[in-house]
Coordinates of C-alpha atoms and ligand atoms in Angstrom, one line a residue:
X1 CA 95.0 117.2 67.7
X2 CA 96.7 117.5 71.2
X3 CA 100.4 117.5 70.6
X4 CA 100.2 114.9 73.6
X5 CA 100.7 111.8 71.7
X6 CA 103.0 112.7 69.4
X7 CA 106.6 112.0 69.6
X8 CA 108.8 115.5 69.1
X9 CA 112.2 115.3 68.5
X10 CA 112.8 117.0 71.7
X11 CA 115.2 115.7 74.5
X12 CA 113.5 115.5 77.6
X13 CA 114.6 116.2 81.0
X14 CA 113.2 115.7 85.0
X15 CA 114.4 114.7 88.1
X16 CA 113.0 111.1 88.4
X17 CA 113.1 110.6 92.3
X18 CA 110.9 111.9 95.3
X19 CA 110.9 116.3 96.2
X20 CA 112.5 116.3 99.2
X21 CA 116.0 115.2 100.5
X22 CA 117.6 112.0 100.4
X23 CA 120.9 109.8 99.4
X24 CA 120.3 109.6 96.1
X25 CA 118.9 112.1 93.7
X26 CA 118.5 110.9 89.8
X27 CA 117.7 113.2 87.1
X28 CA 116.8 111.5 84.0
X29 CA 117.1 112.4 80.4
X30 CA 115.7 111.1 77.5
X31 CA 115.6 111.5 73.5
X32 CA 118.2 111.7 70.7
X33 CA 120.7 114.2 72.4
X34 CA 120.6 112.6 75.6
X35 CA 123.9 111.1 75.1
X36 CA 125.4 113.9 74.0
X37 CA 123.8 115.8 76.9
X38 CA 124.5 113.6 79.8
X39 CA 128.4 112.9 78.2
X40 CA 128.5 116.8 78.5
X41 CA 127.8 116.9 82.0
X42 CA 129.7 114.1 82.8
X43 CA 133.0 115.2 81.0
X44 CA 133.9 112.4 79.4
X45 CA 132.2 109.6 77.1
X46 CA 129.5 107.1 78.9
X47 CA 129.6 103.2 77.8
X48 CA 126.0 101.8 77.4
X49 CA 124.9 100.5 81.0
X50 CA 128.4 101.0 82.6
X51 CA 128.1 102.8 85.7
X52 CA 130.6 106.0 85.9
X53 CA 131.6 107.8 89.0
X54 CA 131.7 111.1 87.1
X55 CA 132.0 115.1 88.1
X56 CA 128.9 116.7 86.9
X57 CA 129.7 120.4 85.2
X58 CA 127.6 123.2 83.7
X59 CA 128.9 124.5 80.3
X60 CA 131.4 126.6 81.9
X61 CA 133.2 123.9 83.6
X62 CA 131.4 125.0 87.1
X63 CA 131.5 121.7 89.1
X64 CA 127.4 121.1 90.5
X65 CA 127.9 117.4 91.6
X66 CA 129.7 114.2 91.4
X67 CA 127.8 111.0 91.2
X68 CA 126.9 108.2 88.9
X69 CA 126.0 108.6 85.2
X70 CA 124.6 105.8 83.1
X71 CA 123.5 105.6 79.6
X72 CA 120.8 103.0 78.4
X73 CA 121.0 103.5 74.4
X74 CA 117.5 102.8 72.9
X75 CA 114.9 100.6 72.2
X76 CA 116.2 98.7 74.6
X77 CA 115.5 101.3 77.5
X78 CA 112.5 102.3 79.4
X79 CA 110.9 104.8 77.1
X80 CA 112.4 103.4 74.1
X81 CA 114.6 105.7 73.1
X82 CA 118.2 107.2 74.8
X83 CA 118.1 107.1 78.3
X84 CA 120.7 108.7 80.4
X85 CA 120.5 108.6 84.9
X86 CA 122.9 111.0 86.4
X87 CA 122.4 109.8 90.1
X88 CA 123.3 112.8 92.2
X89 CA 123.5 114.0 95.7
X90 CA 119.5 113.8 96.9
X91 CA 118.5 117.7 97.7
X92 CA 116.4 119.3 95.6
X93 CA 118.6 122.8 94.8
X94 CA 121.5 120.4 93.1
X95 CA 118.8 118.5 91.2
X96 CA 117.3 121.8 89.9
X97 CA 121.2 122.6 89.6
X98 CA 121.8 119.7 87.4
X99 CA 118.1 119.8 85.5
X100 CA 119.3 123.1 84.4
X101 CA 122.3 122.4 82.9
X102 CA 120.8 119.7 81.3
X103 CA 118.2 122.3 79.5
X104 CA 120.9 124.8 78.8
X105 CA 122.8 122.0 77.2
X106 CA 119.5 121.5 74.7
X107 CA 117.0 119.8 76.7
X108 CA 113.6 120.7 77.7
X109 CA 111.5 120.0 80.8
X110 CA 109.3 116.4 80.6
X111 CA 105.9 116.8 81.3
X112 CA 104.0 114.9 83.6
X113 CA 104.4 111.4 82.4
X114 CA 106.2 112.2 79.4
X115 CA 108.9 109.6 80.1
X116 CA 106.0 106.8 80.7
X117 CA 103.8 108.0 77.6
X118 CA 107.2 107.8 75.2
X119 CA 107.6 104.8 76.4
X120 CA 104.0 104.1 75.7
X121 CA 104.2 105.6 72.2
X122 CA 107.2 103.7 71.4
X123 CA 105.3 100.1 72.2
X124 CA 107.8 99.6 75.9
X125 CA 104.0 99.5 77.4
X126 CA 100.2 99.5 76.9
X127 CA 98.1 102.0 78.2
X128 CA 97.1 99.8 80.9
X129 CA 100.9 99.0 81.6
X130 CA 101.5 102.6 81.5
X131 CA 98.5 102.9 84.5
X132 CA 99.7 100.7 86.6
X133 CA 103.1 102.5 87.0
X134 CA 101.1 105.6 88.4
X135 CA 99.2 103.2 90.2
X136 CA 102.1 101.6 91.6
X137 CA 103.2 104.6 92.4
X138 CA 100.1 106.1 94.3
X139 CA 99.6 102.5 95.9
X140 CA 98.1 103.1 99.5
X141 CA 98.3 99.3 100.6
X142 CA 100.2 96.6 100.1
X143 CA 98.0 94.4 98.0
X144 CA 97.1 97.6 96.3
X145 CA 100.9 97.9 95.1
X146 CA 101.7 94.0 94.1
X147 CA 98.6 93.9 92.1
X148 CA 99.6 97.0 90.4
X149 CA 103.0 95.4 89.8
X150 CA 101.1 92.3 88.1
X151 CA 99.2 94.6 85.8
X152 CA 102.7 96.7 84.7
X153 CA 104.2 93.1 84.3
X154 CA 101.4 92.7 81.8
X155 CA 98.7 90.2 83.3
X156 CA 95.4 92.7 83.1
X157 CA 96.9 93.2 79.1
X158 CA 97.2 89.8 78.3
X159 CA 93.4 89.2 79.7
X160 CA 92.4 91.9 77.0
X161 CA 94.4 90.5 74.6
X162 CA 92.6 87.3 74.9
X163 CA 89.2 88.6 74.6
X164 CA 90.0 91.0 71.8
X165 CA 91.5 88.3 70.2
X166 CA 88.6 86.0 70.4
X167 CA 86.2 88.9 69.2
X168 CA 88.2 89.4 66.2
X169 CA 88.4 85.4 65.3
X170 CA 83.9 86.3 66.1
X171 CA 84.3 89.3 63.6
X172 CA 86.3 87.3 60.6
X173 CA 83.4 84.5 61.0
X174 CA 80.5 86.5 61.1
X175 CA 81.9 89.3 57.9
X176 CA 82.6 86.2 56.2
X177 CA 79.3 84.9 56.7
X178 CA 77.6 88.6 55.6
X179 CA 80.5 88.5 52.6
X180 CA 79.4 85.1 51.4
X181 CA 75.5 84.8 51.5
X182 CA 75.8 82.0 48.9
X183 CA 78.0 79.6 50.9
X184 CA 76.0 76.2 51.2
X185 CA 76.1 76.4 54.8
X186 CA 74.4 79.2 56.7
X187 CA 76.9 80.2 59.0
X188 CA 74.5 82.9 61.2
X189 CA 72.2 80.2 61.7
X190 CA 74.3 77.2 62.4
X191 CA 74.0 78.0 66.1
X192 CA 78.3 78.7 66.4
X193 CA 78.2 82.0 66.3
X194 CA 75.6 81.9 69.0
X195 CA 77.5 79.8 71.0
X196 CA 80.8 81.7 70.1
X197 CA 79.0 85.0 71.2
X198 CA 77.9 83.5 74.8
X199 CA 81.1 81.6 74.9
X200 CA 83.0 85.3 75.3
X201 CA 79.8 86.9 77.5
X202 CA 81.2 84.5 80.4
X203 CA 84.8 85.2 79.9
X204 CA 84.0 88.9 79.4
X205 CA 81.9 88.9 82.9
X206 CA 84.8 86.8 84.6
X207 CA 87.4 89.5 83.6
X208 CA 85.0 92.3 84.6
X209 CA 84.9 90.4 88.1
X210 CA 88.6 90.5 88.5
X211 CA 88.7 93.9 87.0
X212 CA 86.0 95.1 89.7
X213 CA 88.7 93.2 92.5
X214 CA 91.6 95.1 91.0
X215 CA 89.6 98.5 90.8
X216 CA 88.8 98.1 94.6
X217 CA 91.9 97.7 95.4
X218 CA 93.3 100.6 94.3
X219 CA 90.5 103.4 95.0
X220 CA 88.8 101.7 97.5
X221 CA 85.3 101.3 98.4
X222 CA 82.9 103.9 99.8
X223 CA 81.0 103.0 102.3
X224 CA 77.9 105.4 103.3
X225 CA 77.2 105.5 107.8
X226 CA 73.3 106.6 107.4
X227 CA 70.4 106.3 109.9
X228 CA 68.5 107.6 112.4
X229 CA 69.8 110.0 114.7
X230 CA 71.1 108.7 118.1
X231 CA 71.2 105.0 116.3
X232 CA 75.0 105.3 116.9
X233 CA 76.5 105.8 113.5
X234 CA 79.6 108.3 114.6
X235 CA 80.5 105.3 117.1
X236 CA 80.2 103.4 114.3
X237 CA 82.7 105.7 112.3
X238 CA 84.9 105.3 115.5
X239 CA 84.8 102.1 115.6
X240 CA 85.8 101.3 112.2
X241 CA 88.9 104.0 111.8
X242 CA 89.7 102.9 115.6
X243 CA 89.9 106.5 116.6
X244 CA 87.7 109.3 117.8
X245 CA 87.5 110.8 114.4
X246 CA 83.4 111.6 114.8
X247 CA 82.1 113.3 118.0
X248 CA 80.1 111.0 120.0
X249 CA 76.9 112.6 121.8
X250 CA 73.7 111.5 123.5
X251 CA 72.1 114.2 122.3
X252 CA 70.8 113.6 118.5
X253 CA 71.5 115.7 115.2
X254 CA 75.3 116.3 116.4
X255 CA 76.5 115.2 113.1
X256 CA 75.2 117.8 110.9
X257 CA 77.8 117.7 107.8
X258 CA 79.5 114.8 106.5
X259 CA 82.5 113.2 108.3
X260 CA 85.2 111.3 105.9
X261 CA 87.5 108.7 106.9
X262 CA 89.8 106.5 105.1
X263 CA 90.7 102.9 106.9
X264 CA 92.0 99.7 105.3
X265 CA 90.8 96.3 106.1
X266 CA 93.2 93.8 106.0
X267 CA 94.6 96.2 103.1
X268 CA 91.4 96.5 101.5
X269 CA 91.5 100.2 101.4
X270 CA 88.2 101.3 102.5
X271 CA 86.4 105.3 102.2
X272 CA 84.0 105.7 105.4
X273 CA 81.5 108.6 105.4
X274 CA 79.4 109.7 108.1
X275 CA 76.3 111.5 107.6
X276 CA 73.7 113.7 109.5
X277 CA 70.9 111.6 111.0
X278 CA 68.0 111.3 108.8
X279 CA 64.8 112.6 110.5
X280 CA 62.3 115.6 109.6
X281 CA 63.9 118.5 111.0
X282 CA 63.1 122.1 110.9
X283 CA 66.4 123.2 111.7
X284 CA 67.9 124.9 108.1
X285 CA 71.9 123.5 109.2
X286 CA 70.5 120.0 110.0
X287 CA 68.3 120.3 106.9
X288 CA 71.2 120.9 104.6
X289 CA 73.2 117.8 106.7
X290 CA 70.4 115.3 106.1
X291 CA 70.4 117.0 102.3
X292 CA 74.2 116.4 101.6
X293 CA 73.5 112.3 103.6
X294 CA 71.7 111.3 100.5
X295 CA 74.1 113.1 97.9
X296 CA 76.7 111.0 99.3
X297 CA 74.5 107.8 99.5
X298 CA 73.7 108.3 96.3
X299 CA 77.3 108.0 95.0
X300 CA 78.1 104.9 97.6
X301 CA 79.1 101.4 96.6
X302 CA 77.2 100.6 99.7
X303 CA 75.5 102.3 102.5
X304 CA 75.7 101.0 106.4
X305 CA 72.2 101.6 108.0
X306 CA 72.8 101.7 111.3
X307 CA 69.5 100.8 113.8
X308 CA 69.3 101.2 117.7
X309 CA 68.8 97.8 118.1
X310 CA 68.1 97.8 121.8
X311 CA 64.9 100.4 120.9
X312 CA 62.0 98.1 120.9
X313 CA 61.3 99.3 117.6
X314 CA 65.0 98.5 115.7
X315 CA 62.8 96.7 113.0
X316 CA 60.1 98.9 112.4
X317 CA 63.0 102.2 112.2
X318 CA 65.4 99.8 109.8
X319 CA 62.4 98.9 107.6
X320 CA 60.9 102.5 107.4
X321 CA 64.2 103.5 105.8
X322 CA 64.5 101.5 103.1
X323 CA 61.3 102.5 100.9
X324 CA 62.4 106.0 101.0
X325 CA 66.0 104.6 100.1
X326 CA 64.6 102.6 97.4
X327 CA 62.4 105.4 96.1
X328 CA 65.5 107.9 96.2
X329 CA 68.5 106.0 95.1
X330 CA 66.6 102.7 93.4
X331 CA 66.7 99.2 95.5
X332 CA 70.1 98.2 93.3
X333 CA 72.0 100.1 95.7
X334 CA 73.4 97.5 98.3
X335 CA 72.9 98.1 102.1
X336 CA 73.7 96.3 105.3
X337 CA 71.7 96.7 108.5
X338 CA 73.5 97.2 111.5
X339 CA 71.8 96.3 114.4
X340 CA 73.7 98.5 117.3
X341 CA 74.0 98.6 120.8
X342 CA 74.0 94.9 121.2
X343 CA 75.6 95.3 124.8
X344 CA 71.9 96.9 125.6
X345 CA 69.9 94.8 123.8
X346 CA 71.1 91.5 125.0
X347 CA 71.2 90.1 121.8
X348 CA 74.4 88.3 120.4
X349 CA 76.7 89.2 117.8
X350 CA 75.8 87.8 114.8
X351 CA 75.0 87.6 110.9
X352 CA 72.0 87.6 109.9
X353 CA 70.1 86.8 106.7
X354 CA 66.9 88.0 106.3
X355 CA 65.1 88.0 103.0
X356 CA 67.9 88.9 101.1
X357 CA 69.1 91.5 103.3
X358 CA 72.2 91.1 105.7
X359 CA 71.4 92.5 108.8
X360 CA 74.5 92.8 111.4
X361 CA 74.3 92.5 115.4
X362 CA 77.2 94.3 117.2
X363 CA 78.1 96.9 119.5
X364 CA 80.3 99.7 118.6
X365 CA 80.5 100.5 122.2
X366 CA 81.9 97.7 123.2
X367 CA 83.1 96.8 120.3
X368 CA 82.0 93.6 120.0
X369 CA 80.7 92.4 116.5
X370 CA 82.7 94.7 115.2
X371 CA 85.3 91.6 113.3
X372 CA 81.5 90.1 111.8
X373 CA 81.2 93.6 110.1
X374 CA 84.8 93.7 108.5
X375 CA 84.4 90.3 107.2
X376 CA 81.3 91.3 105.6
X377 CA 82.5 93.8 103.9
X378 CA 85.5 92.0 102.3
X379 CA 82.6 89.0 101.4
X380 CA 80.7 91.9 99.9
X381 CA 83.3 93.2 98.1
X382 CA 85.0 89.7 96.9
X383 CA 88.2 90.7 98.6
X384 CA 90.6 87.9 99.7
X385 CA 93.8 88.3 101.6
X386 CA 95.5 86.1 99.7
X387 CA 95.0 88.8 97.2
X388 CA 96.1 85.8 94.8
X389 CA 96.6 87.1 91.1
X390 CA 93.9 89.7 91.3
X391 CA 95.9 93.1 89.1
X392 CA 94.7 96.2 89.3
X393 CA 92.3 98.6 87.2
X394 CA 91.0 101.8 86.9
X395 CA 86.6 102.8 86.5
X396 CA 88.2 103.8 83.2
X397 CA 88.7 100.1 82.5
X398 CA 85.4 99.0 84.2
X399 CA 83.8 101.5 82.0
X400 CA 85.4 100.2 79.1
X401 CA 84.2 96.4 80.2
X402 CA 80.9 97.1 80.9
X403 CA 80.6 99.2 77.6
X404 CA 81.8 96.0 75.9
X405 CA 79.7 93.6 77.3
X406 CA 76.6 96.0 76.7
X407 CA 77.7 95.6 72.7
X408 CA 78.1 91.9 72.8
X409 CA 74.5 91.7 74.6
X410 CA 73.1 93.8 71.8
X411 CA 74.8 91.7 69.4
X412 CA 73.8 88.5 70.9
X413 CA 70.1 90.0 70.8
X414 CA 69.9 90.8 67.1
X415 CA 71.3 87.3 66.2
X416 CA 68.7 85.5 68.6
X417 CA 65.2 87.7 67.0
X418 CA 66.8 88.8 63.2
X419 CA 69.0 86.5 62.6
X420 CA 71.1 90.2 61.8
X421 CA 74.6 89.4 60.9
X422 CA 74.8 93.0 59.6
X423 CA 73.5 94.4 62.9
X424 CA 75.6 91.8 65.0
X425 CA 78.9 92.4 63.2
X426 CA 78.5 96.1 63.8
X427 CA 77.7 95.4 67.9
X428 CA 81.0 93.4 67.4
X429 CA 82.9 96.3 65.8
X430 CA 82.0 98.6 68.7
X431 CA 82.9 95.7 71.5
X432 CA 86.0 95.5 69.8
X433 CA 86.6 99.6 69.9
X434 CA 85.5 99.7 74.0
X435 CA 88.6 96.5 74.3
X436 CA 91.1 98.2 72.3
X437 CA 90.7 101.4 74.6
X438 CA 91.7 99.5 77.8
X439 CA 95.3 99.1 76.3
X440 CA 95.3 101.5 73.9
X441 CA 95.3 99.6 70.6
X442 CA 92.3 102.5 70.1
X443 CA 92.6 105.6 71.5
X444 CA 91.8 109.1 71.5
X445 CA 94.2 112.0 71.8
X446 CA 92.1 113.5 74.6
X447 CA 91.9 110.1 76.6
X448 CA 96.0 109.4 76.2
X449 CA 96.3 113.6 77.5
X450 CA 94.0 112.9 80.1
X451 CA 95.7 110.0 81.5
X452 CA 99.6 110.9 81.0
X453 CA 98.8 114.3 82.7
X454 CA 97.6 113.1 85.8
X455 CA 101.0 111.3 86.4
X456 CA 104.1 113.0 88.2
X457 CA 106.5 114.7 86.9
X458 CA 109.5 112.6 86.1
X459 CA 107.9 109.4 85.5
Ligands
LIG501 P1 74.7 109.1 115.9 O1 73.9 110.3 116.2 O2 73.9 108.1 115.1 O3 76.0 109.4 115.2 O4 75.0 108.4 117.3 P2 76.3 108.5 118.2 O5 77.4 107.6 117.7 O6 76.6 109.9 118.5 O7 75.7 107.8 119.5 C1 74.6 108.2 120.2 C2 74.7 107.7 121.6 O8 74.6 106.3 121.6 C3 76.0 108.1 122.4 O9 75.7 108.4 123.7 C4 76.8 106.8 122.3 O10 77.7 106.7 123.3 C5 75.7 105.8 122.3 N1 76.1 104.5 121.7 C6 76.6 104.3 120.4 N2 76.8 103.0 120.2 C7 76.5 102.4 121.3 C8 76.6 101.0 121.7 O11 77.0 100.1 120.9 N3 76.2 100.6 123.0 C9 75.7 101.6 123.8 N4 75.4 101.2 125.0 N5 75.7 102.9 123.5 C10 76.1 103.3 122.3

């Protein structure tokens, strides 16, 4: 067993604001001697949550800093157990100054996210609570941060509390039911647990759709530039990230490796990559670009197929791509046509539906059309502005969703042709298992390392 999730007696110790230099500096301590610790330091006793302008000392009396010291006596503190702030002078050399003494005084260093997995360990926070402070943290956008607030303040947990709730109410019923074979009333085949079963499908799919929202929001989606040479994709790129990120040139296969760009729209934060043109070449370079284009279609959430749409064949070039698309990366994979060079072909921006497929007339010359496109992708996304009370998530969490909903569909599926209650209340088990992981209820030592050690140091 990783030592990760354990609670050690040790005190813990790092400085808890940004490298670099500013007002304020805070080291934090935490664990049974941080008292003791921080009151060493500090000279003098510290009240619970009483701020003291204190001298800061080593063991041998050498004065390192005056500041603020605060002591938050556990549970009631962020990890659970004693907390003590000394809030320093903000350069780094006096916080090292002052994380030493600390150590020589009988702490140790915190690993990354120590302070957030105690607290995590000491039932402060879920796992999912314990995410969102990272994500917080690493927020890019605006939207990205205040949804990561709502799931620290809890509202992604309560949504799994719910459903786990209402799968273990499912489980009770259906044991009972597998328990009891000679209860009068068949409880398998009364059509409730049926009902029950497709009752938490919907609600599992609707959480899944906000999940997916919240997911978005905080790693973005990736969005794959492919086409034909020439067709105007690097314009495209350009257009997009409003900058000359791409080199822009009549003269075809100048995009030979992958470009990357990352824009928001409207805060939707959004992952752009360019490719190489796709044609038959006999160039080896070009061969490898139009190689590594459908590597990185293959891992898009949706791929931009840009068209010269003032060639007289636009059509013929957008609808020769896709079987080769379809044969290469399957037809699940969504695309949107773009239908370039508008200011050439006459034809007005617009949106397009065609069969299914969204096809998009602008110009990313001129620029116009461009607006049509960014709404479309927030439509194909499901991203609002409002933002509303979307939270965030993590593909961890999707994972976990989709893993769930997979099990109840099983489940559901043995009930409908056996009539299996065994079988059912097993698929049920399981569902209940992929749930649990999302806040931690059920976890693995290697998933809770995983996840504390890709936090900062101090948090
Ligand atoms: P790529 O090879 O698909 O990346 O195409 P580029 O973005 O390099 O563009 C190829 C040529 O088409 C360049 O000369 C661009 O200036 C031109 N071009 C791109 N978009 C437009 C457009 O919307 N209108 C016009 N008139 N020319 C464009």
């Amino acid at each position: 067993m990783s030592t990760l999730s354990h609670l050690d007696g040790d005190t813990i110790v790092a400085i808890a604001t940004a490298p670099g230099r500013g007002g304020v500096g805070i080291v934090r301590l935490s664990g049974t001697a941080a008292r003791a610790i921080g009151e060493s330091l500090c000279g003098a006793p510290l009240t619970p949550r009483h701020a003291h302008f204190r001298v800061f000392r080593d063991s041998s009396g050498q004065q390192l800093d005056s500041g603020i010291g605060l002591y938050f006596p556990g549970p009631n503190s962020f990890t659970g157990e004693d907390v003590v702030e000394l809030q320093g002078h903000g350069g780094p050399v006096i916080l090292d100054l002052l994380v030493k003494a600390c150590c020589a005084a009988g702490a140790r260093l915190a690993r990354p996210g120590e302070f957030s997995e105690r607290a995590f360990l000491n039932d402060k926070l879920d796992l999912a609570q314990a995410e969102a402070i990272a994500d917080l943290i690493n927020s890019t956008t605006e939207q990205a941060a205040l949804s990561a607030t709502r799931s620290l303040q809890g509202a992604f947990s309560r949504e799994i509390d719910a459903l786990v709730e209402a799968v273990t109410r499912l489980r009770v019923y259906v044991e009972a039911a597998i328990d009891f074979p000679e209860e009068e009333i068949d409880f398998l085949a009364d059509g409730k647990v049926a009902e029950q079963v497709e009752a938490l499908q919907t609600r599992l799919q609707q959480v899944l759709q906000a999940a997916r929202q919240g997911s978005l929001l905080q790693e973005g989606m990736k969005l794959v530039i492919a086409g034909r040479p020439n067709a105007g994709k690097s314009s495209l790129l350009n257009a997009l990230a409003g900058q000359d990120t791409a080199i822009v040139t009549p003269i075809e296969g100048t995009t030979r490796d992958v470009l990357r760009e990352h824009i928001q729209i409207d805060g939707m934060p959004l992952h752009i990559v360019d490719t190489a043109g796709l044609r038959e070449s006999a160039d080896l370079v070009e061969q490898e670009g139009i190689r590594r284009a459908w590597e990185e279609m293959a891992s898009a959430d949706r791929i931009l197929l840009v068209v010269d749409g003032s060639s007289p064949d636009a059509d013929i070039a957008s609808a020769a791509l896709w079987p080769e698309k379809n044969q290469r990366l399957g037809a699940d994979l969504p695309v949107t046509v773009v239908h370039n060079k508008a200011d050439l072909s006459g034809r007005p921006p617009a949106v397009i539906q065609q069969g299914g497929d969204t096809i998009i007339e602008l110009s990313a010359l001129t620029g116009a059309g461009m607006d049509l496109l960014r709404e479309h992708l927030k439509q194909c996304m499901g991203y609002s502005d409002a933002g509303g009370d979307s939270f965030s998530a993590r593909r961890r969490h999707l994972a976990a969703l989709a893993e769930a909903a997979a099990c109840l569909e099983a489940g559901r599926e043995q009930l409908q042709l056996a009539g299996a209650g065994e079988l059912l209340a097993e698929d049920l088990r399981r569902c209940h298992n992929a749930l649990g992981s999302i806040t931690g209820v059920i976890s693995s030592d290697e998933l809770l390392g995983e996840i504390f050690s890709s936090f900062c140091i101090g948090k």
